[in-house]
mmCIF file of C-alpha atoms in Angstrom:
data_model
loop_
_atom_site.group_PDB
_atom_site.id
_atom_site.type_symbol
_atom_site.label_atom_id
_atom_site.label_comp_id
_atom_site.label_asym_id
_atom_site.label_seq_id
_atom_site.Cartn_x
_atom_site.Cartn_y
_atom_site.Cartn_z
ATOM 1 C CA MET A 1 -27.494 -15.405 10.285
ATOM 2 C CA VAL A 2 -29.581 -13.336 12.463
ATOM 3 C CA GLU A 3 -28.054 -12.142 16.155
ATOM 4 C CA THR A 4 -30.643 -11.250 18.739
ATOM 5 C CA ILE A 5 -29.856 -8.902 21.794
ATOM 6 C CA ALA A 6 -32.594 -8.684 24.436
ATOM 7 C CA SER A 7 -33.719 -5.087 25.467
ATOM 8 C CA ALA A 8 -36.699 -3.372 26.524
ATOM 9 C CA VAL A 9 -38.683 -0.233 26.372
ATOM 10 C CA VAL A 10 -40.735 1.604 29.240
ATOM 11 C CA ILE A 11 -44.299 2.596 28.631
ATOM 12 C CA GLY A 12 -45.635 4.351 31.672
ATOM 13 C CA LEU A 13 -44.527 2.401 34.734
ATOM 14 C CA SER A 14 -44.446 -0.851 32.650
ATOM 15 C CA VAL A 15 -41.764 -2.705 30.701
ATOM 16 C CA LYS A 16 -42.125 -4.256 27.572
ATOM 17 C CA ARG A 17 -39.277 -6.771 26.217
ATOM 18 C CA VAL A 18 -37.949 -5.861 23.058
ATOM 19 C CA ARG A 19 -35.684 -8.134 20.705
ATOM 20 C CA VAL A 20 -32.898 -6.529 18.694
ATOM 21 C CA GLU A 21 -32.489 -8.509 15.619
ATOM 22 C CA VAL A 22 -29.559 -7.868 13.494
ATOM 23 C CA SER A 23 -28.685 -9.416 9.971
ATOM 24 C CA ILE A 24 -25.894 -8.249 7.594
ATOM 25 C CA THR A 25 -25.819 -9.027 3.858
ATOM 26 C CA ARG A 26 -24.384 -8.069 0.864
ATOM 27 C CA GLY A 27 -25.607 -4.844 -0.560
ATOM 28 C CA THR A 28 -25.679 -1.174 -0.546
ATOM 29 C CA PRO A 29 -23.919 -0.162 2.691
ATOM 30 C CA MET A 30 -26.427 1.266 5.048
ATOM 31 C CA ILE A 31 -28.123 0.793 8.582
ATOM 32 C CA GLN A 32 -31.896 0.231 8.241
ATOM 33 C CA ILE A 33 -33.793 0.245 11.258
ATOM 34 C CA VAL A 34 -37.338 -1.116 11.106
ATOM 35 C CA GLY A 35 -40.142 -2.295 13.742
ATOM 36 C CA LEU A 36 -41.984 0.923 14.348
ATOM 37 C CA ALA A 37 -38.964 2.992 15.455
ATOM 38 C CA GLU A 38 -39.403 6.585 16.105
ATOM 39 C CA SER A 39 -36.977 9.378 14.987
ATOM 40 C CA ALA A 40 -34.982 8.984 18.092
ATOM 41 C CA VAL A 41 -34.142 5.519 17.668
ATOM 42 C CA ARG A 42 -33.517 5.943 13.783
ATOM 43 C CA GLU A 43 -31.068 8.814 14.408
ATOM 44 C CA GLY A 44 -29.052 6.192 16.506
ATOM 45 C CA ARG A 45 -27.690 5.046 12.972
ATOM 46 C CA GLU A 46 -25.644 8.248 13.230
ATOM 47 C CA ARG A 47 -24.172 8.154 16.741
ATOM 48 C CA ILE A 48 -23.309 4.500 16.100
ATOM 49 C CA ARG A 49 -21.242 5.021 13.101
ATOM 50 C CA ALA A 50 -19.658 8.083 14.625
ATOM 51 C CA ALA A 51 -18.881 6.256 17.847
ATOM 52 C CA ALA A 52 -17.533 3.378 16.151
ATOM 53 C CA ALA A 53 -15.078 5.364 14.041
ATOM 54 C CA GLN A 54 -13.881 7.383 17.205
ATOM 55 C CA LEU A 55 -13.287 4.077 18.976
ATOM 56 C CA GLY A 56 -11.738 2.243 16.292
ATOM 57 C CA LEU A 57 -14.571 -0.397 16.131
ATOM 58 C CA HIS A 58 -15.382 -2.123 12.659
ATOM 59 C CA VAL A 59 -18.888 -1.739 11.340
ATOM 60 C CA PRO A 60 -19.143 -3.742 8.303
ATOM 61 C CA GLY A 61 -19.684 -1.858 4.917
ATOM 62 C CA LEU A 62 -22.536 -3.953 4.043
ATOM 63 C CA ARG A 63 -26.158 -3.778 4.254
ATOM 64 C CA ILE A 64 -27.148 -4.062 7.917
ATOM 65 C CA THR A 65 -30.962 -4.344 8.871
ATOM 66 C CA VAL A 66 -32.079 -3.822 12.413
ATOM 67 C CA ASN A 67 -35.480 -5.054 13.387
ATOM 68 C CA LEU A 68 -36.993 -4.239 16.770
ATOM 69 C CA ALA A 69 -39.690 -7.105 17.605
ATOM 70 C CA PRO A 70 -42.417 -7.157 18.129
ATOM 71 C CA ALA A 71 -43.116 -5.092 15.142
ATOM 72 C CA ASP A 72 -46.557 -3.757 16.375
ATOM 73 C CA LEU A 73 -45.079 -1.928 19.589
ATOM 74 C CA ARG A 74 -43.922 1.756 19.236
ATOM 75 C CA LYS A 75 -40.259 2.333 20.186
ATOM 76 C CA GLY A 76 -38.998 5.585 21.096
ATOM 77 C CA GLY A 77 -36.016 7.388 22.861
ATOM 78 C CA ALA A 78 -32.177 6.425 22.211
ATOM 79 C CA ALA A 79 -31.969 3.672 24.735
ATOM 80 C CA PHE A 80 -31.676 1.293 21.978
ATOM 81 C CA ASP A 81 -28.191 2.501 20.841
ATOM 82 C CA LEU A 82 -26.293 -0.044 22.884
ATOM 83 C CA PRO A 83 -28.147 -3.151 22.040
ATOM 84 C CA ILE A 84 -27.959 -2.204 18.163
ATOM 85 C CA ILE A 85 -24.253 -1.608 17.936
ATOM 86 C CA VAL A 86 -23.621 -4.713 20.079
ATOM 87 C CA GLY A 87 -25.884 -6.777 17.891
ATOM 88 C CA ILE A 88 -23.925 -5.259 14.780
ATOM 89 C CA LEU A 89 -20.638 -6.231 16.568
ATOM 90 C CA THR A 90 -21.968 -9.635 17.220
ATOM 91 C CA ALA A 91 -23.216 -10.231 14.107
ATOM 92 C CA ALA A 92 -19.720 -9.098 12.389
ATOM 93 C CA ARG A 93 -18.077 -11.707 14.745
ATOM 94 C CA GLU A 94 -16.327 -8.899 16.584
ATOM 95 C CA LEU A 95 -17.964 -10.192 19.844
ATOM 96 C CA PRO A 96 -18.857 -13.500 21.164
ATOM 97 C CA GLY A 97 -22.549 -14.043 20.577
ATOM 98 C CA ASP A 98 -22.971 -16.860 23.486
ATOM 99 C CA VAL A 99 -21.624 -14.210 26.114
ATOM 100 C CA VAL A 100 -23.735 -11.311 24.814
ATOM 101 C CA ALA A 101 -26.840 -13.363 24.695
ATOM 102 C CA ARG A 102 -26.863 -13.736 28.424
ATOM 103 C CA TYR A 103 -27.542 -10.061 29.088
ATOM 104 C CA ALA A 104 -30.233 -7.657 28.396
ATOM 105 C CA MET A 105 -28.814 -3.928 27.201
ATOM 106 C CA VAL A 106 -30.039 -0.573 27.405
ATOM 107 C CA GLY A 107 -27.935 2.763 26.833
ATOM 108 C CA GLU A 108 -27.793 5.932 24.784
ATOM 109 C CA LEU A 109 -24.418 6.192 22.882
ATOM 110 C CA GLY A 110 -22.341 9.633 22.602
ATOM 111 C CA LEU A 111 -20.567 10.279 19.562
ATOM 112 C CA ASP A 112 -17.369 9.655 21.656
ATOM 113 C CA GLY A 113 -18.551 6.163 22.522
ATOM 114 C CA GLN A 114 -19.500 6.803 26.262
ATOM 115 C CA LEU A 115 -22.853 5.655 27.443
ATOM 116 C CA ARG A 116 -25.388 8.099 28.668
ATOM 117 C CA SER A 117 -28.170 7.496 31.185
ATOM 118 C CA VAL A 118 -31.401 6.459 30.212
ATOM 119 C CA ARG A 119 -34.876 6.978 31.940
ATOM 120 C CA GLY A 120 -36.662 4.102 33.421
ATOM 121 C CA ALA A 121 -33.474 2.101 34.335
ATOM 122 C CA LEU A 122 -34.888 0.667 38.081
ATOM 123 C CA PRO A 123 -38.483 -0.672 36.177
ATOM 124 C CA ILE A 124 -36.091 -2.350 33.405
ATOM 125 C CA ALA A 125 -33.803 -3.891 35.849
ATOM 126 C CA LEU A 126 -36.871 -5.236 37.991
ATOM 127 C CA HIS A 127 -38.191 -6.651 34.642
ATOM 128 C CA THR A 128 -35.064 -8.341 33.702
ATOM 129 C CA ALA A 129 -35.070 -10.185 37.181
ATOM 130 C CA ARG A 130 -38.006 -11.742 36.221
ATOM 131 C CA ALA A 131 -37.126 -12.871 32.891
ATOM 132 C CA SER A 132 -35.952 -16.394 32.164
ATOM 133 C CA ASP A 133 -34.051 -16.170 28.940
ATOM 134 C CA VAL A 134 -31.176 -13.721 30.499
ATOM 135 C CA THR A 135 -29.060 -13.701 33.433
ATOM 136 C CA GLY A 136 -28.128 -10.001 33.908
ATOM 137 C CA LEU A 137 -28.660 -6.354 32.489
ATOM 138 C CA ILE A 138 -25.848 -4.196 31.258
ATOM 139 C CA LEU A 139 -26.535 -0.206 31.518
ATOM 140 C CA PRO A 140 -24.702 3.055 31.587
ATOM 141 C CA LEU A 141 -22.610 3.456 34.759
ATOM 142 C CA GLY A 142 -24.946 6.559 35.590
ATOM 143 C CA ASN A 143 -27.917 4.069 36.153
ATOM 144 C CA LEU A 144 -26.153 1.690 38.059
ATOM 145 C CA ARG A 145 -26.685 2.969 41.843
ATOM 146 C CA GLU A 146 -30.382 3.395 40.529
ATOM 147 C CA ALA A 147 -30.927 -0.038 39.417
ATOM 148 C CA ARG A 148 -28.631 -2.594 41.088
ATOM 149 C CA PRO A 149 -29.839 -2.457 44.922
ATOM 150 C CA ALA A 150 -33.543 -3.434 43.735
ATOM 151 C CA ALA A 151 -32.856 -6.068 41.131
ATOM 152 C CA LYS A 152 -32.169 -9.611 42.079
ATOM 153 C CA CYS A 153 -29.905 -10.408 39.060
ATOM 154 C CA GLU A 154 -26.456 -9.500 37.922
ATOM 155 C CA VAL A 155 -26.441 -5.608 36.844
ATOM 156 C CA LEU A 156 -23.537 -4.463 35.080
ATOM 157 C CA GLY A 157 -22.761 -0.689 34.623
ATOM 158 C CA ALA A 158 -20.352 0.662 31.566
ATOM 159 C CA ARG A 159 -19.090 4.263 31.339
ATOM 160 C CA CYS A 160 -17.853 3.620 27.820
ATOM 161 C CA LEU A 161 -18.693 1.108 24.873
ATOM 162 C CA THR A 162 -15.161 -0.396 25.102
ATOM 163 C CA GLY A 163 -14.981 0.011 28.720
ATOM 164 C CA ASP A 164 -12.831 2.642 30.235
ATOM 165 C CA PRO A 165 -12.242 5.228 27.375
ATOM 166 C CA ASP A 166 -8.759 5.558 28.210
ATOM 167 C CA GLU A 167 -7.919 1.771 27.709
ATOM 168 C CA ARG A 168 -10.234 1.235 24.529
ATOM 169 C CA ARG A 169 -8.482 -1.330 22.276
ATOM 170 C CA ARG A 170 -7.099 -0.277 19.017
ATOM 171 C CA PRO A 171 -6.355 -2.653 15.916
ATOM 172 C CA ASP A 172 -3.166 -4.535 16.539
ATOM 173 C CA MET A 173 -0.678 -4.840 13.637
ATOM 174 C CA ALA A 174 -1.229 -8.725 14.082
ATOM 175 C CA ASP A 175 -4.874 -8.049 13.094
ATOM 176 C CA ILE A 176 -3.881 -6.568 9.586
ATOM 177 C CA ARG A 177 -3.387 -9.215 6.649
ATOM 178 C CA GLY A 178 -0.916 -8.070 4.084
ATOM 179 C CA GLN A 179 0.240 -4.452 3.603
ATOM 180 C CA VAL A 180 3.660 -5.417 4.616
ATOM 181 C CA ARG A 181 5.184 -2.348 2.997
ATOM 182 C CA VAL A 182 2.690 -0.167 4.285
ATOM 183 C CA LYS A 183 3.029 -1.208 7.920
ATOM 184 C CA ARG A 184 6.781 -0.937 7.791
ATOM 185 C CA ALA A 185 6.434 2.719 6.483
ATOM 186 C CA LEU A 186 4.101 3.263 9.527
ATOM 187 C CA GLU A 187 6.901 1.956 11.750
ATOM 188 C CA VAL A 188 8.917 4.685 10.319
ATOM 189 C CA VAL A 189 6.342 7.167 10.924
ATOM 190 C CA ALA A 190 6.086 6.327 14.367
ATOM 191 C CA ALA A 191 9.856 6.513 15.136
ATOM 192 C CA GLY A 192 10.224 9.816 13.344
ATOM 193 C CA GLY A 193 7.089 11.371 14.193
ATOM 194 C CA HIS A 194 6.279 12.051 10.556
ATOM 195 C CA ASN A 195 2.878 12.977 8.971
ATOM 196 C CA VAL A 196 1.702 10.844 6.633
ATOM 197 C CA LEU A 197 -0.987 10.505 3.703
ATOM 198 C CA LEU A 198 -2.640 7.205 2.846
ATOM 199 C CA ARG A 199 -3.886 6.890 -0.760
ATOM 200 C CA GLY A 200 -5.835 3.816 -2.117
ATOM 201 C CA ALA A 201 -9.157 2.647 -3.022
ATOM 202 C CA PRO A 202 -12.196 2.249 -0.734
ATOM 203 C CA GLY A 203 -11.837 -0.888 1.299
ATOM 204 C CA ALA A 204 -8.088 -1.364 0.880
ATOM 205 C CA GLY A 205 -7.419 -0.726 4.625
ATOM 206 C CA LYS A 206 -6.310 2.946 5.069
ATOM 207 C CA THR A 207 -8.724 3.607 8.173
ATOM 208 C CA THR A 208 -7.688 0.252 9.950
ATOM 209 C CA LEU A 209 -3.897 1.051 9.238
ATOM 210 C CA ALA A 210 -4.437 4.552 10.774
ATOM 211 C CA HIS A 211 -6.265 3.200 13.762
ATOM 212 C CA SER A 212 -3.404 0.916 14.446
ATOM 213 C CA LEU A 213 -0.892 3.425 14.666
ATOM 214 C CA PRO A 214 -1.283 4.484 18.351
ATOM 215 C CA SER A 215 -0.573 0.713 19.285
ATOM 216 C CA ILE A 216 2.938 1.004 18.077
ATOM 217 C CA LEU A 217 3.775 4.562 19.457
ATOM 218 C CA PRO A 218 5.766 4.827 22.812
ATOM 219 C CA PRO A 219 3.689 4.902 25.992
ATOM 220 C CA MET A 220 3.151 8.516 27.370
ATOM 221 C CA THR A 221 5.534 9.760 30.147
ATOM 222 C CA THR A 222 4.028 11.258 33.262
ATOM 223 C CA ALA A 223 4.433 14.712 32.074
ATOM 224 C CA GLU A 224 2.648 13.894 28.591
ATOM 225 C CA ALA A 225 0.018 12.227 30.483
ATOM 226 C CA VAL A 226 -0.686 15.599 32.622
ATOM 227 C CA GLU A 227 -0.603 17.535 29.584
ATOM 228 C CA VAL A 228 -3.109 15.649 27.806
ATOM 229 C CA THR A 229 -5.472 14.930 30.711
ATOM 230 C CA ALA A 230 -5.448 18.798 31.345
ATOM 231 C CA VAL A 231 -6.647 19.454 27.785
ATOM 232 C CA HIS A 232 -9.376 16.724 27.979
ATOM 233 C CA SER A 233 -10.256 18.152 31.597
ATOM 234 C CA VAL A 234 -10.713 21.614 30.069
ATOM 235 C CA ALA A 235 -12.920 20.264 27.051
ATOM 236 C CA GLY A 236 -15.145 18.552 29.647
ATOM 237 C CA ARG A 237 -14.198 14.970 28.292
ATOM 238 C CA LEU A 238 -12.951 13.239 31.300
ATOM 239 C CA ALA A 239 -15.128 10.620 32.768
ATOM 240 C CA ASP A 240 -16.333 11.014 36.364
ATOM 241 C CA GLY A 241 -13.631 9.450 38.988
ATOM 242 C CA GLY A 242 -11.057 8.986 36.231
ATOM 243 C CA GLY A 243 -7.430 9.625 36.590
ATOM 244 C CA LEU A 244 -4.597 10.447 34.354
ATOM 245 C CA LEU A 245 -5.130 9.467 30.654
ATOM 246 C CA SER A 246 -2.469 6.871 29.846
ATOM 247 C CA ALA A 247 -3.342 5.735 26.330
ATOM 248 C CA ARG A 248 -2.326 8.208 23.557
ATOM 249 C CA PRO A 249 -5.255 10.127 22.041
ATOM 250 C CA PHE A 250 -6.670 9.050 18.481
ATOM 251 C CA ARG A 251 -9.228 11.686 17.186
ATOM 252 C CA SER A 252 -11.056 11.212 14.001
ATOM 253 C CA PRO A 253 -13.382 14.119 13.360
ATOM 254 C CA HIS A 254 -15.969 14.019 10.461
ATOM 255 C CA HIS A 255 -15.117 15.957 7.349
ATOM 256 C CA THR A 256 -18.154 18.264 7.978
ATOM 257 C CA ILE A 257 -16.333 19.774 10.888
ATOM 258 C CA SER A 258 -15.874 23.374 11.319
ATOM 259 C CA GLU A 259 -12.391 25.183 11.482
ATOM 260 C CA VAL A 260 -13.612 26.310 15.106
ATOM 261 C CA GLY A 261 -14.327 22.488 15.901
ATOM 262 C CA LEU A 262 -11.011 21.592 14.538
ATOM 263 C CA VAL A 263 -8.655 24.133 16.260
ATOM 264 C CA GLY A 264 -11.002 25.227 19.005
ATOM 265 C CA GLY A 265 -12.434 28.734 19.883
ATOM 266 C CA GLY A 266 -15.750 29.780 21.259
ATOM 267 C CA VAL A 267 -16.580 31.881 24.337
ATOM 268 C CA PRO A 268 -14.921 31.144 26.636
ATOM 269 C CA PRO A 269 -12.450 29.282 24.382
ATOM 270 C CA ARG A 270 -12.451 25.610 24.308
ATOM 271 C CA PRO A 271 -9.954 23.038 22.871
ATOM 272 C CA GLY A 272 -10.422 21.493 19.235
ATOM 273 C CA GLU A 273 -9.628 18.360 17.719
ATOM 274 C CA VAL A 274 -6.059 19.352 17.133
ATOM 275 C CA SER A 275 -5.711 19.892 20.805
ATOM 276 C CA LEU A 276 -7.513 16.913 22.027
ATOM 277 C CA SER A 277 -5.199 14.900 19.798
ATOM 278 C CA HIS A 278 -2.182 16.340 21.509
ATOM 279 C CA ARG A 279 0.611 13.620 22.064
ATOM 280 C CA GLY A 280 -1.343 11.336 19.800
ATOM 281 C CA VAL A 281 -2.849 10.887 16.481
ATOM 282 C CA LEU A 282 -5.191 13.222 14.498
ATOM 283 C CA PHE A 283 -6.748 11.081 11.705
ATOM 284 C CA LEU A 284 -8.558 13.011 8.747
ATOM 285 C CA ASP A 285 -10.360 10.481 6.727
ATOM 286 C CA GLU A 286 -11.631 11.453 3.357
ATOM 287 C CA LEU A 287 -9.087 14.398 3.232
ATOM 288 C CA PRO A 288 -10.315 16.185 -0.041
ATOM 289 C CA GLU A 289 -13.860 16.398 1.578
ATOM 290 C CA PHE A 290 -12.896 18.599 4.305
ATOM 291 C CA SER A 291 -13.604 22.663 3.746
ATOM 292 C CA ARG A 292 -10.537 24.437 2.588
ATOM 293 C CA ARG A 293 -10.940 26.817 5.246
ATOM 294 C CA ALA A 294 -10.756 23.879 7.918
ATOM 295 C CA LEU A 295 -7.596 22.659 6.229
ATOM 296 C CA ASP A 296 -6.195 25.838 5.942
ATOM 297 C CA VAL A 297 -6.183 26.668 9.724
ATOM 298 C CA LEU A 298 -4.073 23.203 10.369
ATOM 299 C CA ARG A 299 -0.813 25.139 9.163
ATOM 300 C CA GLN A 300 -0.296 26.855 12.532
ATOM 301 C CA PRO A 301 -0.521 23.908 14.681
ATOM 302 C CA LEU A 302 1.399 21.699 12.586
ATOM 303 C CA GLU A 303 4.067 24.357 12.532
ATOM 304 C CA GLU A 304 4.240 25.668 15.860
ATOM 305 C CA GLY A 305 2.770 22.525 17.775
ATOM 306 C CA ALA A 306 0.069 25.074 19.385
ATOM 307 C CA VAL A 307 -3.225 26.870 18.682
ATOM 308 C CA HIS A 308 -3.494 30.743 19.965
ATOM 309 C CA VAL A 309 -6.886 31.797 20.003
ATOM 310 C CA VAL A 310 -7.725 35.493 20.656
ATOM 311 C CA ARG A 311 -11.148 37.045 20.984
ATOM 312 C CA ALA A 312 -12.171 40.417 22.164
ATOM 313 C CA ARG A 313 -12.547 39.309 25.857
ATOM 314 C CA TYR A 314 -10.309 35.969 25.849
ATOM 315 C CA ALA A 315 -7.110 34.836 24.680
ATOM 316 C CA ALA A 316 -5.703 31.160 25.161
ATOM 317 C CA THR A 317 -3.159 28.917 24.068
ATOM 318 C CA PHE A 318 -3.923 25.230 23.764
ATOM 319 C CA PRO A 319 -1.033 22.574 22.854
ATOM 320 C CA SER A 320 -1.150 20.814 19.690
ATOM 321 C CA ARG A 321 1.836 18.482 18.932
ATOM 322 C CA PHE A 322 0.297 15.366 17.181
ATOM 323 C CA LEU A 323 1.104 13.141 14.405
ATOM 324 C CA LEU A 324 -1.280 13.844 11.310
ATOM 325 C CA VAL A 325 -2.822 10.915 9.297
ATOM 326 C CA ALA A 326 -4.687 11.487 6.585
ATOM 327 C CA ALA A 327 -6.514 9.560 3.945
ATOM 328 C CA MET A 328 -7.915 9.940 0.761
ATOM 329 C CA ASN A 329 -9.173 8.023 -2.421
ATOM 330 C CA PRO A 330 -6.946 8.381 -5.841
ATOM 331 C CA CYS A 331 -9.882 9.873 -7.411
ATOM 332 C CA PRO A 332 -13.753 10.674 -6.806
ATOM 333 C CA CYS A 333 -14.708 7.155 -7.533
ATOM 334 C CA GLY A 334 -11.758 5.838 -5.681
ATOM 335 C CA TYR A 335 -10.594 3.051 -8.199
ATOM 336 C CA LEU A 336 -7.867 4.824 -10.254
ATOM 337 C CA THR A 337 -5.062 2.870 -9.257
ATOM 338 C CA GLU A 338 -6.925 -0.531 -9.168
ATOM 339 C CA ASP A 339 -6.407 -2.740 -12.098
ATOM 340 C CA THR A 340 -10.117 -3.786 -12.694
ATOM 341 C CA GLY A 341 -10.829 -1.005 -14.740
ATOM 342 C CA ARG A 342 -13.648 0.191 -12.702
ATOM 343 C CA CYS A 343 -12.727 3.890 -12.644
ATOM 344 C CA ILE A 344 -15.186 6.303 -14.531
ATOM 345 C CA CYS A 345 -13.495 9.636 -13.732
ATOM 346 C CA ASP A 346 -12.291 11.858 -16.483
ATOM 347 C CA ARG A 347 -8.707 13.613 -16.006
ATOM 348 C CA ASN A 348 -10.172 16.982 -15.141
ATOM 349 C CA ALA A 349 -12.133 15.504 -12.326
ATOM 350 C CA ILE A 350 -9.276 13.539 -11.228
ATOM 351 C CA ARG A 351 -7.065 16.621 -11.265
ATOM 352 C CA ARG A 352 -9.512 18.710 -9.333
ATOM 353 C CA TYR A 353 -10.056 16.254 -6.640
ATOM 354 C CA GLN A 354 -6.374 15.690 -6.039
ATOM 355 C CA ARG A 355 -5.855 19.473 -5.775
ATOM 356 C CA ARG A 356 -8.601 19.754 -3.072
ATOM 357 C CA PRO A 357 -6.402 19.577 0.073
ATOM 358 C CA GLY A 358 -4.256 22.497 -1.209
ATOM 359 C CA GLY A 359 -0.514 22.744 -1.467
ATOM 360 C CA PRO A 360 0.228 24.351 1.717
ATOM 361 C CA LEU A 361 -1.201 21.422 3.521
ATOM 362 C CA LEU A 362 0.318 18.790 1.481
ATOM 363 C CA ASP A 363 3.797 20.453 1.915
ATOM 364 C CA ARG A 364 3.517 19.715 5.527
ATOM 365 C CA ILE A 365 2.923 16.090 5.097
ATOM 366 C CA ASP A 366 6.227 13.941 5.293
ATOM 367 C CA MET A 367 5.368 10.847 3.620
ATOM 368 C CA SER A 368 2.465 9.847 0.828
ATOM 369 C CA LEU A 369 2.018 6.019 0.740
ATOM 370 C CA GLU A 370 -0.155 3.988 -1.555
ATOM 371 C CA VAL A 371 -2.391 1.615 0.022
ATOM 372 C CA SER A 372 -3.317 -1.117 -2.495
ATOM 373 C CA SER A 373 -6.138 -3.824 -2.189
ATOM 374 C CA VAL A 374 -5.049 -6.931 -0.615
ATOM 375 C CA PRO A 375 -6.048 -9.939 -2.997
ATOM 376 C CA TRP A 376 -8.438 -12.285 -1.519
ATOM 377 C CA ARG A 377 -6.213 -15.304 -1.362
ATOM 378 C CA ASP A 378 -3.671 -13.217 0.838
ATOM 379 C CA LEU A 379 -6.400 -12.352 3.264
ATOM 380 C CA ARG A 380 -7.379 -16.252 3.386
ATOM 381 C CA ASP A 381 -3.816 -17.433 3.482
ATOM 382 C CA GLY A 382 -1.878 -14.622 4.967
ATOM 383 C CA GLY A 383 -0.526 -16.596 7.960
ATOM 384 C CA THR A 384 0.142 -14.750 11.265
ATOM 385 C CA SER A 385 1.632 -11.238 11.199
ATOM 386 C CA GLU A 386 4.034 -9.585 13.639
ATOM 387 C CA ASN A 387 2.117 -7.768 16.376
ATOM 388 C CA SER A 388 2.299 -4.218 17.661
ATOM 389 C CA SER A 389 4.226 -5.045 20.838
ATOM 390 C CA ALA A 390 7.132 -6.311 18.742
ATOM 391 C CA VAL A 391 6.976 -3.278 16.323
ATOM 392 C CA ARG A 392 6.738 -0.853 19.254
ATOM 393 C CA LYS A 393 10.099 -2.151 20.690
ATOM 394 C CA ARG A 394 11.906 -1.125 17.602
ATOM 395 C CA VAL A 395 10.184 2.053 17.446
ATOM 396 C CA LEU A 396 11.368 2.727 20.969
ATOM 397 C CA ALA A 397 14.965 1.662 20.174
ATOM 398 C CA ALA A 398 14.960 4.025 17.218
ATOM 399 C CA ARG A 399 13.851 7.096 19.215
ATOM 400 C CA SER A 400 16.467 6.300 21.896
ATOM 401 C CA MET A 401 19.097 6.115 19.381
ATOM 402 C CA ALA A 402 17.941 9.260 17.843
ATOM 403 C CA ALA A 403 17.874 11.051 21.380
ATOM 404 C CA ARG A 404 21.387 9.959 22.062
ATOM 405 C CA ARG A 405 22.624 11.207 18.692
ATOM 406 C CA LEU A 406 20.989 14.504 19.358
ATOM 407 C CA GLN A 407 22.628 14.685 22.723
ATOM 408 C CA ASP A 408 26.132 13.914 21.236
ATOM 409 C CA ALA A 409 25.516 16.777 18.785
ATOM 410 C CA ASP A 410 24.539 19.194 21.185
ATOM 411 C CA PRO A 411 25.121 18.138 24.969
ATOM 412 C CA HIS A 412 22.869 21.033 26.087
ATOM 413 C CA ALA A 413 19.841 19.859 23.748
ATOM 414 C CA ARG A 414 16.845 18.218 25.120
ATOM 415 C CA PRO A 415 15.835 14.632 23.815
ATOM 416 C CA ALA A 416 12.684 14.822 21.627
ATOM 417 C CA THR A 417 9.595 13.816 23.140
ATOM 418 C CA ALA A 418 6.783 11.569 21.424
#
């Protein structure tokens, strides 16, 4: 089935309608963009994958073909990022197609999921108002004041792909079929503030489980929200006009990140991913693919809960109290622990792969969980699962009990924070 999203391209002062057609089929996992698309459009594939991972959105690991019609019209710029990812999510049944089809869309996507202004918003809005197949236009919030007054149609502005970046939806425990043992272990992780390593074959659900963890963590206190907001403010990641962040951060850097990007630095010093995940979760997917130097610099933040950046002219300290969730395959091909016999790795390759993260980092991880693939019958007939709200109540109760126990042991001790 093909999903179609309306969009447009500006040529001079004129506007041409573009139909973004998305098809998802079985095959090699990839996003292919066709239809006389220039390099800036094709580069949107990487922006889409990075933003989806950051926001916890599900982009299927299948062959995704995107056609920009008409095929004989050259398309440039990054304004197709928004309609392409919305088309993918609609084709994957993550968004309602009947609602999405009512709107034309333009917008450039940042790696953090925020929408950036595009050129030609006013001509596009005027063109959309004359169209008969759509009733409105969705564009970046930065273009709203430009486009809304002149257009005689519904014009909506969005700051982030999922609305307010502070209120983005994470997977709920009820969304995950099977994995009862692993979900129970994540409840223990949330209650005790433990670092955890998830091992399992590709497609077993490691990433989805990691993204669901913030949904069972206790809400941030006002003091914690102030700390988190201050870090994001210094990093320049707060939306214009936004207030205190209320959702616990979830950061998922790519394995090509440098040690400076991970722990912070630069001139003047800026916080890295470990500080941007302060009071939240830092998720390192494909752990063995991170460079040894990047993993080695994690030791101090994990031990001290802070990062000290010292340069010739500057010295700064950033907080970094986070839950570390790492994920890795059991072997290079990923299928060592599966019963299908698909593993093609020899013992030496498996041994080298499992040693890549290094002993010092693994010593700082409290729990290691095996995540097995869920049989398709369980996925089909799994029934309902307990939601995150119910799990969070038990986490809060466990933390409250631990705080009382600590207070009884030492009346002058302060209760531990999330």
